[in-house]
Amino acid sequence: MTDVLVVGGGGREHALVWKLRASPRVGRILCAPGNAGIAADAECLPVGADDVKGLADLAEREKIDLTVVGPEAPLTAGLVDELERRGLRAFGPNRAGAQLEASKAFTKDLLDEAGVRTAAYGTFDDADAAHAYLDRVGAPVVVKADGLAAGKGVTVAETLHDARAAVDSIMRDRVFGDAGARVVLEEKLPGEEASFIALTDGTSVLPLATSQDHKRIGEGDTGPNTGGMGAYSPAPVVTRELFDEVTTTVIEPVVATLRKRGIVFKGVLYAGLMIDRGRAGVLEFNVRFGDPECQPLLMRLRSDLLDVIDAVVDERLHEIELDWDPRPAACVVLAAPGYPGTPEKGATIRGLDEAATVADSYVFHAGTARSEDGAIVTSGGRVLGVTSLGDTIEHAVERAYEAAGKIDWPGMQLRRDIGRRAIARGA
Ligand code: AMP
Ligand code: GLY
């Protein structure tokens, strides 16, 4: 039996724990820090997801056979390097590989070297030079803080005035701290966004089923960006042709170029794409499963997740073929009032038991905690991810809304248009 530690405490980690629990080869599951829903399937321990030493100590003390890292922060902080140094197995890239998410300048350079389509760009560590470049290229232009900025470091500026203000707040006011020591300025690409998520063991590449998320808080893709308000799989925008093209012209060259630089990338490679007239350009990379894309993906995955992860860690991914439920899945995120700004916490969540009665559905927890009197209360921005399978995307979405409709707390936010684009395409 394999004892597993899952690092993180969001909806993605609940889905990972839920899916690992279904494996006959998994023994104990620990989760740090976890949440109130994860506690049903795993032993949750109060170690922060970015406490590298605390997590490595925990894995060592508990004789954990495999650590599965959910979020980017511990990967960027070198958790996998530390675990491997102690002779422990881990799923996720090392610190060098995690630069693909942690530094936009690193990624743009690597994409150039790999010959992958991406927006024209310049990288600057001096604000005056950045302004001079803006004078040359004009607007629209996209301004990106180089480092991790919790999804808030990107401004798509329609005017030079907005672009200049973004450069100044990143570089001079340092609103994202050291993440703003450098900026990337790039051409605005037209098109529709899609996520492309693949596994790699550093040599072989295995794309997952397609998926799509909804980044903006408001219906019709309006309002500020969030971590993701919903997701579905498959995503009809990624046609079979595009799927093959992205695999061979984006994912494979990136893995090979990393390897050429001495980086054996093991884990999840998630490309943020812009699709225009059937061709893909790369906007960004993440080095982990998307949240909430992970929830519908794992609900559709029939293969044993432990077998798949073991193959990545042991560098024999070429042996694996994934088995997917042909039915689509959709996830509707229920968020706290205030999100994506400062969320209100501590409200009692009603209706979880009723929601659990809806067929082919599961309520993944994200920002939830148990109060002293035993109630499940809100404790973060994104609170729950109601995820359902259906015969079509429309049917999956309908079921997710049926279950979501049974859940309530004061000020709960959700988007009513999850899957709209896919449904419009007749999926
Ligand atoms: P990123 O974190 O780089 O994916 O950027 C966040 C969001 O900004 C993306 O999901 C896109 O909506 C938008 N974005 C980033 N880069 C570009 C670009 N070059 N052209 C158009 N939109 C972009
Ligand atoms: N859903 C987008 C992300 O995980 O970054």
Tab-separated table of C-alpha atoms and ligand atoms in Angstrom, residues 104 119 142 144 154 156 186-189 193 215 274 283-284, ligand 1:
chain	number	residue	atom	x	y	z
A	104	LYS	CA	7.241	34.900	-17.164
A	119	ALA	CA	3.139	36.898	-28.422
A	142	VAL	CA	-0.165	43.420	-22.188
A	144	LYS	CA	2.938	41.344	-16.841
A	154	VAL	CA	-1.369	40.876	-15.733
A	156	VAL	CA	-4.361	43.908	-20.739
A	186	GLU	CA	3.819	41.730	-24.895
A	187	GLU	CA	1.593	42.001	-27.906
A	188	LYS	CA	-2.119	41.428	-27.262
A	189	LEU	CA	-3.251	38.250	-29.010
A	193	GLU	CA	-8.692	31.167	-24.413
A	215	LYS	CA	-11.689	33.233	-15.290
A	274	MET	CA	-5.174	31.754	-27.129
A	283	LEU	CA	-0.073	32.954	-23.069
A	284	GLU	CA	1.451	31.324	-20.024
B	1	AMP	P1	-1.558	35.047	-17.794
B	1	AMP	O1	-1.446	34.959	-16.285
B	1	AMP	O2	-0.281	35.345	-18.482
B	1	AMP	O3	-2.338	33.926	-18.418
B	1	AMP	O4	-2.519	36.270	-18.047
B	1	AMP	C1	-3.796	36.362	-17.429
B	1	AMP	C2	-4.846	36.676	-18.464
B	1	AMP	O5	-4.481	37.843	-19.213
B	1	AMP	C3	-4.978	35.609	-19.517
B	1	AMP	O6	-5.818	34.578	-19.071
B	1	AMP	C4	-5.542	36.381	-20.668
B	1	AMP	O7	-6.928	36.613	-20.492
B	1	AMP	C5	-4.842	37.705	-20.569
B	1	AMP	N1	-3.636	37.731	-21.405
B	1	AMP	C6	-2.368	37.437	-21.035
B	1	AMP	N2	-1.501	37.584	-22.049
B	1	AMP	C7	-2.221	37.998	-23.090
B	1	AMP	C8	-1.893	38.321	-24.452
B	1	AMP	N3	-0.640	38.288	-24.914
B	1	AMP	N4	-2.900	38.694	-25.264
B	1	AMP	C9	-4.172	38.752	-24.803
B	1	AMP	N5	-4.550	38.468	-23.550
B	1	AMP	C10	-3.592	38.092	-22.689
